[in-house]
PDB file of C-alpha atoms and ligand atoms in Angstrom:
ATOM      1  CA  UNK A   1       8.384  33.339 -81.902  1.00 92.00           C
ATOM      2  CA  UNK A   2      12.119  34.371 -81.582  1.00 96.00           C
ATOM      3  CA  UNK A   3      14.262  30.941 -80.849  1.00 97.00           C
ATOM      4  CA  UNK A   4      17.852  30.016 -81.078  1.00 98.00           C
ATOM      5  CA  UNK A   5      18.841  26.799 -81.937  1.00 98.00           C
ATOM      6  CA  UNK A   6      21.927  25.661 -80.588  1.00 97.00           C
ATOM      7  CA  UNK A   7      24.158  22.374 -80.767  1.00 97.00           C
ATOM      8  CA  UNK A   8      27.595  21.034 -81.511  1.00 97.00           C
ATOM      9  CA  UNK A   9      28.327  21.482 -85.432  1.00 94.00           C
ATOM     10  CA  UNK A  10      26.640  18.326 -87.504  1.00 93.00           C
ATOM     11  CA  UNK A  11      24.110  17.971 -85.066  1.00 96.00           C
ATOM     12  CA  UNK A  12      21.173  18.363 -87.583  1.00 94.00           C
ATOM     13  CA  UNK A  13      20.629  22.298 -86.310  1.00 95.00           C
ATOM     14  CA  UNK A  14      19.835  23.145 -90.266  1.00 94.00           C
ATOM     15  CA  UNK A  15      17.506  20.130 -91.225  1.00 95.00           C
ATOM     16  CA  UNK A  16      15.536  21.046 -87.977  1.00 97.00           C
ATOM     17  CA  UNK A  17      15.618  24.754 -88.489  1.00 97.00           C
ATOM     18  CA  UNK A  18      14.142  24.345 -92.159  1.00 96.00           C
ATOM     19  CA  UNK A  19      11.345  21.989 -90.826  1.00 97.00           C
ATOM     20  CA  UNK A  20      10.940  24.382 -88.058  1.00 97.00           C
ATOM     21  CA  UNK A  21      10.705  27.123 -90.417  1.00 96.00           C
ATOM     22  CA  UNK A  22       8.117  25.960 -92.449  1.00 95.00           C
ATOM     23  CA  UNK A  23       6.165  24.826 -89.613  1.00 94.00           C
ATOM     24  CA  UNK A  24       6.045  28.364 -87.418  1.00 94.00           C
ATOM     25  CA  UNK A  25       5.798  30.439 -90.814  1.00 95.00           C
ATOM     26  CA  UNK A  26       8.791  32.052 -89.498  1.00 96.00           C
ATOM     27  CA  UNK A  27      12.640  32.773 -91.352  1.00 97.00           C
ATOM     28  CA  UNK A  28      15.439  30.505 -91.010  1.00 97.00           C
ATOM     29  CA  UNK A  29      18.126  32.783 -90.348  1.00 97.00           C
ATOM     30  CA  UNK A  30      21.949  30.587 -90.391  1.00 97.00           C
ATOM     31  CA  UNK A  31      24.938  32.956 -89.727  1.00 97.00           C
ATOM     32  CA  UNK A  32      26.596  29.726 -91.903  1.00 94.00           C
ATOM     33  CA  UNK A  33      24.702  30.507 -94.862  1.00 94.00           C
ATOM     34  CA  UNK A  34      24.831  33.703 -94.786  1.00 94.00           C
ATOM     35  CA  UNK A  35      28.570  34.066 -94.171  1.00 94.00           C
ATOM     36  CA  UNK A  36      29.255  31.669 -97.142  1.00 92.00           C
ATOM     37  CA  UNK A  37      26.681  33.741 -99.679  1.00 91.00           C
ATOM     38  CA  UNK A  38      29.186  36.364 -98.551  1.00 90.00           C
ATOM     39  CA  UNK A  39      32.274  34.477 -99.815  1.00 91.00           C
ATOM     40  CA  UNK A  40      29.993  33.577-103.138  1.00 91.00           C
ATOM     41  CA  UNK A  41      29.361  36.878-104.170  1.00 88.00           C
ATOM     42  CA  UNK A  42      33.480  37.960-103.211  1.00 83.00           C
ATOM     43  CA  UNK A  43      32.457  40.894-100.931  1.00 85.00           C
ATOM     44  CA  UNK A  44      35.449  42.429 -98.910  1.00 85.00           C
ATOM     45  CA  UNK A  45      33.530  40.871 -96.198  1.00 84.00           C
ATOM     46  CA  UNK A  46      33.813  37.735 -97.764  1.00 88.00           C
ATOM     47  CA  UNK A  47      37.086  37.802 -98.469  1.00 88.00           C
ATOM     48  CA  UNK A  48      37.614  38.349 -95.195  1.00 85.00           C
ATOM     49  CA  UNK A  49      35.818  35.505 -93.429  1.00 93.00           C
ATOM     50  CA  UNK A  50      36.815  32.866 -96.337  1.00 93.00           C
ATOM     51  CA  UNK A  51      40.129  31.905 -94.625  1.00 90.00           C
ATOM     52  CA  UNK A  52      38.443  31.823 -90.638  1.00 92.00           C
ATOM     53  CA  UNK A  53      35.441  29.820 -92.027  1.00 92.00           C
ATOM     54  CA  UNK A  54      38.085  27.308 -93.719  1.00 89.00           C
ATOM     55  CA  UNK A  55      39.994  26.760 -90.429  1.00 89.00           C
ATOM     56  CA  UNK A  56      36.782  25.793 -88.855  1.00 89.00           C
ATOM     57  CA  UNK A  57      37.832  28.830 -86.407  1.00 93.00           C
ATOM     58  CA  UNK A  58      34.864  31.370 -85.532  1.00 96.00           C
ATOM     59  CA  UNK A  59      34.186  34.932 -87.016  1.00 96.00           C
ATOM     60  CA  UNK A  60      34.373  37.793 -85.335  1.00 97.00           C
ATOM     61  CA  UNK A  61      31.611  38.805 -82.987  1.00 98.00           C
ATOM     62  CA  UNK A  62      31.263  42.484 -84.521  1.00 96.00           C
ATOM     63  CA  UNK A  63      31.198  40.827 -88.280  1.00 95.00           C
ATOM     64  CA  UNK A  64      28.152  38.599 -87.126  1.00 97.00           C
ATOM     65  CA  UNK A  65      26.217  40.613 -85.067  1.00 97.00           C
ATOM     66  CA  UNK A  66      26.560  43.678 -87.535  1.00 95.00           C
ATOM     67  CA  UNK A  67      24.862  40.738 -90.632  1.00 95.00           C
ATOM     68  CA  UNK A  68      22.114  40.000 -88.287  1.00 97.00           C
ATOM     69  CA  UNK A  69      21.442  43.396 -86.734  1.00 97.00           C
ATOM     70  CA  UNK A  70      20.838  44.454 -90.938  1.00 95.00           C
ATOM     71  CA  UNK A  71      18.848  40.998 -91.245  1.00 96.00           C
ATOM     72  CA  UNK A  72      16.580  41.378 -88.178  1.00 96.00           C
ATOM     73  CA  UNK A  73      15.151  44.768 -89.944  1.00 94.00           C
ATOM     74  CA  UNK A  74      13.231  42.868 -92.663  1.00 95.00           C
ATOM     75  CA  UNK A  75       9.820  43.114 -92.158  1.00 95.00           C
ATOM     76  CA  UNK A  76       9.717  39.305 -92.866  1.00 95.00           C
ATOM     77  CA  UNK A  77      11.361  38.588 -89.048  1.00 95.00           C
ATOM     78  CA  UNK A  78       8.761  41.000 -87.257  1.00 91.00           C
ATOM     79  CA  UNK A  79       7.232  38.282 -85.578  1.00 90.00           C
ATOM     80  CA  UNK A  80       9.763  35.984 -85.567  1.00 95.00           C
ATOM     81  CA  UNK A  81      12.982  33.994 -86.762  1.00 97.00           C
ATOM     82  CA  UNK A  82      14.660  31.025 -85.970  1.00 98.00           C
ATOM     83  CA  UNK A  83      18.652  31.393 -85.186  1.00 98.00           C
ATOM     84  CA  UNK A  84      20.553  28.314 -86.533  1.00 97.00           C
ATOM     85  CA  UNK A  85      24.328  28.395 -86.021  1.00 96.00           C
ATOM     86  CA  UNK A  86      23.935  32.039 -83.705  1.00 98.00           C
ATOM     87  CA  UNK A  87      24.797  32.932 -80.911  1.00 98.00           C
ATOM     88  CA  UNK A  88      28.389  30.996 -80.864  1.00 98.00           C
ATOM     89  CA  UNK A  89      29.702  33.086 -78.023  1.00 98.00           C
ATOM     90  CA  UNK A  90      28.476  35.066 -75.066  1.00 98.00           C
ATOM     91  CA  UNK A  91      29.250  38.318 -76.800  1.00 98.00           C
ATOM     92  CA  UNK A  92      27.074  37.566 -79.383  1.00 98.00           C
ATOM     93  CA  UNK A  93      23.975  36.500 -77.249  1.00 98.00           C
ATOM     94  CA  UNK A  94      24.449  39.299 -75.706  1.00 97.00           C
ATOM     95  CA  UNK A  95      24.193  41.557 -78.182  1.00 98.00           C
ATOM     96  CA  UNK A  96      21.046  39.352 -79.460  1.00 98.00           C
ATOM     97  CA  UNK A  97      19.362  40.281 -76.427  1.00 97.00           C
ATOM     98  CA  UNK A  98      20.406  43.983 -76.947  1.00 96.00           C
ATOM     99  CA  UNK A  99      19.051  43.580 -80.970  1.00 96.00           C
ATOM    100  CA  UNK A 100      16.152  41.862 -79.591  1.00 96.00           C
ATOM    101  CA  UNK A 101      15.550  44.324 -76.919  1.00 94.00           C
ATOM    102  CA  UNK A 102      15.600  47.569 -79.334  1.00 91.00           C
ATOM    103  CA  UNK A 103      12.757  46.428 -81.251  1.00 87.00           C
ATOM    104  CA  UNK A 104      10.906  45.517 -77.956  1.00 86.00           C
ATOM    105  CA  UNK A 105      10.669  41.701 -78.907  1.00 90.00           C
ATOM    106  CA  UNK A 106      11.687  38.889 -76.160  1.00 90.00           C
ATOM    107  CA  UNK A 107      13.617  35.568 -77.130  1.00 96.00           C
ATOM    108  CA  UNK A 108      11.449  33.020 -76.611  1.00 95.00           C
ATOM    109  CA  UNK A 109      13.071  30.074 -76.667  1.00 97.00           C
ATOM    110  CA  UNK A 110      16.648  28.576 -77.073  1.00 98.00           C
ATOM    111  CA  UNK A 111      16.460  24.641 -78.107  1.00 98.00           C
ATOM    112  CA  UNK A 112      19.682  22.681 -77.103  1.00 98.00           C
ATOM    113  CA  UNK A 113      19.569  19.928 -79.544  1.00 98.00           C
ATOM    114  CA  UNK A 114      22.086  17.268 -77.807  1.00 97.00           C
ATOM    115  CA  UNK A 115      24.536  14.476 -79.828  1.00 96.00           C
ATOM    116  CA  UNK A 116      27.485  12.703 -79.569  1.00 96.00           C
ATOM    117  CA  UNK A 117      30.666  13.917 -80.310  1.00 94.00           C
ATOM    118  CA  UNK A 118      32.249  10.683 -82.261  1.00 93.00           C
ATOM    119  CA  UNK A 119      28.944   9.825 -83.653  1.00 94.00           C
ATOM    120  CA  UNK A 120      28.808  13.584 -84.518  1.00 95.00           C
ATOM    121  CA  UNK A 121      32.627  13.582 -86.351  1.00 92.00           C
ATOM    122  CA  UNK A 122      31.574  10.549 -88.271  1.00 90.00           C
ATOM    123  CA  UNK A 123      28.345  12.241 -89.887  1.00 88.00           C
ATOM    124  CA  UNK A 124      30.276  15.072 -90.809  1.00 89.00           C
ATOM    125  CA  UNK A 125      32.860  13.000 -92.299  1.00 88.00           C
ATOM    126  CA  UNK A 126      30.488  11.125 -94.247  1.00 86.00           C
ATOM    127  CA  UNK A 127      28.737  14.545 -95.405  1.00 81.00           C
ATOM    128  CA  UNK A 128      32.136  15.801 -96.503  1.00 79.00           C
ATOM    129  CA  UNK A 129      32.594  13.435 -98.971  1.00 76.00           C
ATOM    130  CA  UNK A 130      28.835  14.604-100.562  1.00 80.00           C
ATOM    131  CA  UNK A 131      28.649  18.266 -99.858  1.00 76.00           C
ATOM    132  CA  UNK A 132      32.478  19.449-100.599  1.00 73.00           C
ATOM    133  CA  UNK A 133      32.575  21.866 -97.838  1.00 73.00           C
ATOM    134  CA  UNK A 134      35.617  23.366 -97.401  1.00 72.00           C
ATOM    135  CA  UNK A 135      35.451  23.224 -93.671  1.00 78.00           C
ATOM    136  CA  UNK A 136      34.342  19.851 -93.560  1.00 80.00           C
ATOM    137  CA  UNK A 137      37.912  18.234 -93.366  1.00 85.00           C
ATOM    138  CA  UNK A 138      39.139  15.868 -90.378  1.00 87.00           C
ATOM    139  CA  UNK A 139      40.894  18.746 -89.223  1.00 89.00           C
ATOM    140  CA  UNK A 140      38.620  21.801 -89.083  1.00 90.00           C
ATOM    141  CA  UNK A 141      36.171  19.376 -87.653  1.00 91.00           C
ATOM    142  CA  UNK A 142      37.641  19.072 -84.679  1.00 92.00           C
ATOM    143  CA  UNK A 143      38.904  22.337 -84.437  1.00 93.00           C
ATOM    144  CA  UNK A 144      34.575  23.719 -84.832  1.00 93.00           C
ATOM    145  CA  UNK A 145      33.392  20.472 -82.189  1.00 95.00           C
ATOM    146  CA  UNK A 146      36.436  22.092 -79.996  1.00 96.00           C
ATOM    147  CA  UNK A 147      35.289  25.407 -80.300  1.00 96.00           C
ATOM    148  CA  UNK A 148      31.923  24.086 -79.648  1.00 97.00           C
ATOM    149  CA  UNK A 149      32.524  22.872 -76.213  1.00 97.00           C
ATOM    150  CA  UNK A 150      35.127  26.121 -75.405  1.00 97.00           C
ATOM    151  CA  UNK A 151      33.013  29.251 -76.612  1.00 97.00           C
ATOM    152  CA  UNK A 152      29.609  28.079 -77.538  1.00 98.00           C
ATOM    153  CA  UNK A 153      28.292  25.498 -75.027  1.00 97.00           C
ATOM    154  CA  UNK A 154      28.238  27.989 -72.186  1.00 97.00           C
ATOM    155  CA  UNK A 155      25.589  29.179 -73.713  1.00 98.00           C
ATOM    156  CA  UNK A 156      23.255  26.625 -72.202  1.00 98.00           C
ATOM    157  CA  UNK A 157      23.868  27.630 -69.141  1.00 97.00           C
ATOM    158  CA  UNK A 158      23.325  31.265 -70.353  1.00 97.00           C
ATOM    159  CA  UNK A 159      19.860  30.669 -71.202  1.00 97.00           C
ATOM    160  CA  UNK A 160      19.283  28.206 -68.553  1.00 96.00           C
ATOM    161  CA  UNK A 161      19.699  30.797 -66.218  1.00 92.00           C
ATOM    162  CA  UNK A 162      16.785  33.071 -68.149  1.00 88.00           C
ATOM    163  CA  UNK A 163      14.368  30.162 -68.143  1.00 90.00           C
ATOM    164  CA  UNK A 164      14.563  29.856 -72.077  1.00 95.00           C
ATOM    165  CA  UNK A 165      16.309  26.586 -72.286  1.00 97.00           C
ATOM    166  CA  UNK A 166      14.749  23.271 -73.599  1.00 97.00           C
ATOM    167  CA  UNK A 167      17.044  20.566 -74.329  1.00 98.00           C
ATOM    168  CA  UNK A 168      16.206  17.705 -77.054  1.00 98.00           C
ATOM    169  CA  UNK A 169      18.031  14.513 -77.851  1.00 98.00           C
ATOM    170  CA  UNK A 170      19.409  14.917 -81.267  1.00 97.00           C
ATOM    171  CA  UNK A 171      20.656  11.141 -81.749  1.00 95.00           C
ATOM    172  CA  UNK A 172      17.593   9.409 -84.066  1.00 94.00           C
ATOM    173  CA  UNK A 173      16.604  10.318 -87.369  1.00 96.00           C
ATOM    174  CA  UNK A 174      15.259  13.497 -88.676  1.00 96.00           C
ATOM    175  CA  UNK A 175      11.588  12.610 -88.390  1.00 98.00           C
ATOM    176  CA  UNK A 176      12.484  11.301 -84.897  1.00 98.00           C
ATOM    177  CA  UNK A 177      14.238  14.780 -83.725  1.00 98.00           C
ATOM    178  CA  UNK A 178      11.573  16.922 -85.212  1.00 98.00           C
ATOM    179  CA  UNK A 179       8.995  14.997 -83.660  1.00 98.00           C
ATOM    180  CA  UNK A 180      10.737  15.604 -79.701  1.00 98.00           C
ATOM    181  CA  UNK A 181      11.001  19.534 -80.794  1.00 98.00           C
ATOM    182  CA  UNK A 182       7.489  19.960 -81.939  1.00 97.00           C
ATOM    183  CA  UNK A 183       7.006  18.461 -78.328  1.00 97.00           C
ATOM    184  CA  UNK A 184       8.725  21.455 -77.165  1.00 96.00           C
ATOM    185  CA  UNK A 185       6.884  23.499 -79.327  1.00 95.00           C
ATOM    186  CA  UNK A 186       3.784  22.801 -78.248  1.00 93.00           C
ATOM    187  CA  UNK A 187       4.434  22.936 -74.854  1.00 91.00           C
ATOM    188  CA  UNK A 188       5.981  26.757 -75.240  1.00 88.00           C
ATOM    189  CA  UNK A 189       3.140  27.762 -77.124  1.00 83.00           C
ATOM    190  CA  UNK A 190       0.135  26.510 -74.503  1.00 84.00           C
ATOM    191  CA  UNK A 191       2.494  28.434 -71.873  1.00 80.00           C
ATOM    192  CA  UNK A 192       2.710  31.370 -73.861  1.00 74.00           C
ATOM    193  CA  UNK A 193      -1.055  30.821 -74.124  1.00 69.00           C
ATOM    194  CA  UNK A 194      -1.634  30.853 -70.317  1.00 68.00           C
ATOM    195  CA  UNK A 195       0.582  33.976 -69.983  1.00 61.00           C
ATOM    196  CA  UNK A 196      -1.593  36.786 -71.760  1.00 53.00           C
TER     197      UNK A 196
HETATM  198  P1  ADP B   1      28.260  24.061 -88.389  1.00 71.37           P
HETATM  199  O1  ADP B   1      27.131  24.282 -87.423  1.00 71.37           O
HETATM  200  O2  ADP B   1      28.202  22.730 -89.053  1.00 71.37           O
HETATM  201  O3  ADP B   1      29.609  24.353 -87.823  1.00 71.37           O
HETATM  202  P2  ADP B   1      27.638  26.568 -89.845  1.00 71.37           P
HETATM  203  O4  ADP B   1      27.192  26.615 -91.256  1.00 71.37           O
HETATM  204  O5  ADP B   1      26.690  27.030 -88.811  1.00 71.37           O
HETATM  205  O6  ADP B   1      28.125  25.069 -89.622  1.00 71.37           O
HETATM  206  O7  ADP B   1      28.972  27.459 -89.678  1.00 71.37           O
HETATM  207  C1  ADP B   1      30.115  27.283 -90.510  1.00 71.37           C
HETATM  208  C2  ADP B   1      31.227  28.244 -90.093  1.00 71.37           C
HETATM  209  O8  ADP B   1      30.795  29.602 -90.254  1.00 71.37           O
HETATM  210  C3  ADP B   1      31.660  28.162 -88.626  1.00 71.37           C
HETATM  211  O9  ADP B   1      32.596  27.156 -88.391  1.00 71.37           O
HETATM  212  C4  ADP B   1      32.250  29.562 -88.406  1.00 71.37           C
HETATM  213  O10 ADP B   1      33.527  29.671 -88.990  1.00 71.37           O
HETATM  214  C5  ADP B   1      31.312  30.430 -89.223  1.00 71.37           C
HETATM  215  N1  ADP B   1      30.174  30.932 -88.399  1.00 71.37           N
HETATM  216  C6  ADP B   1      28.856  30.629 -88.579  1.00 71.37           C
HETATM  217  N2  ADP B   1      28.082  31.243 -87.657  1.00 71.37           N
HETATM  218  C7  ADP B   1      28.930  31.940 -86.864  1.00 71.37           C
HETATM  219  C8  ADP B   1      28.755  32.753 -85.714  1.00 71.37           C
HETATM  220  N3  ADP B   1      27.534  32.966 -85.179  1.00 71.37           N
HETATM  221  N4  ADP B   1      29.871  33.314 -85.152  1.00 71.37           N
HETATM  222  C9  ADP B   1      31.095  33.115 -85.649  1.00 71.37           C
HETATM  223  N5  ADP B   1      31.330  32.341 -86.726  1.00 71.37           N
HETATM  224  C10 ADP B   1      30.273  31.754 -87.337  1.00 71.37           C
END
């Protein structure tokens, strides 16, 4: 299966996705991590995408969609992946669909996992003080829960529109979250069942 995990930044997309991950037998792919391995190893690329990443502002779409394009022709994602942290804009789903397309595989699903906002800013100020992420600061956190709402949450409508949207309370703990998408799961698997 082919999903896309989206939600406002601290929303738990990465615990889920790892869970989820194990669960389907599938790759986690984060555009996060694998921007920031970029930085580590001091690529011109990274280089490049240290300073946006810092101001909590987004990469460009060209820069992202050219990592996963080269990620999506492993033979580990030929029968699926999980997208944590991508699409963030149109462009990019777009292009995911034209990736996607190319190789003949659908999207499946895209899982909207749903918080809120203050309770969201106070996690990820809490998680700053343990993780020492550069782009968790007070600023660049609202500056990525701003871009959020501006570039990435018209996505939901995006894939409402194609029928691939299934939206899941993210407020409870991590058990309680993964238990409401394996819901979900289920449910898109007996479907898919039914549709041979
Ligand atoms: P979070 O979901 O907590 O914001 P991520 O690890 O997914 O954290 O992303 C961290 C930063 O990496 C983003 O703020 C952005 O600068 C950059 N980034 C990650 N994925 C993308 C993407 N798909 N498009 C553009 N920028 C991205």
């Amino acid at each position: 299966m082919f999903i896309v995990l989206l939600g406002p930044p601290g929303v738990g997309k990465g615990t889920q996705c790892r869970r989820m991950a194990a669960e389907l037998r599938v790759p986690h792919i984060s555009t996060g991590d694998m921007l920031r391995q970029a930085i580590e190893s001091d690529t011109p690329l990274g280089r490049e995408v240290a300073e946006l990443i810092a101001l909590g502002r987004l990469v460009p779409d060209s820069v992202v969609l050219d990592i996963v394009a080269e990620r999506l022709e492993l033979p580990d994602c030929h029968d699926g992946c999980l997208f944590d942290g991508f699409p963030r804009t149109l462009a990019q789903a777009e292009g995911l669909d034209r990736l996607l397309a190319r190789q003949y595989r659908p999207l499946d699903l895209a899982i909207e996992l749903r918080g809120d906002d203050e309770a969201l800013m106070q996690r990820m100020l809490r998680r700053a003080k343990l993780e020492n992420r550069a782009d968790d600061t007070p600023t660049t956190i609202r500056e990525r829960m701003r871009i959020y709402h501006r570039q990435t949450e018209p996505l939901v409508a995006y894939y409402a529109r194609n029928y691939l949207l299934r939206t899941v309370d993210a407020m409870g703990t991590p058990d309680e979250v993964f238990d409401r998408i394996s819901v979900v799961l289920r449910q898109q698997r007996t479907s898919a069942a039914y549709s041979i």
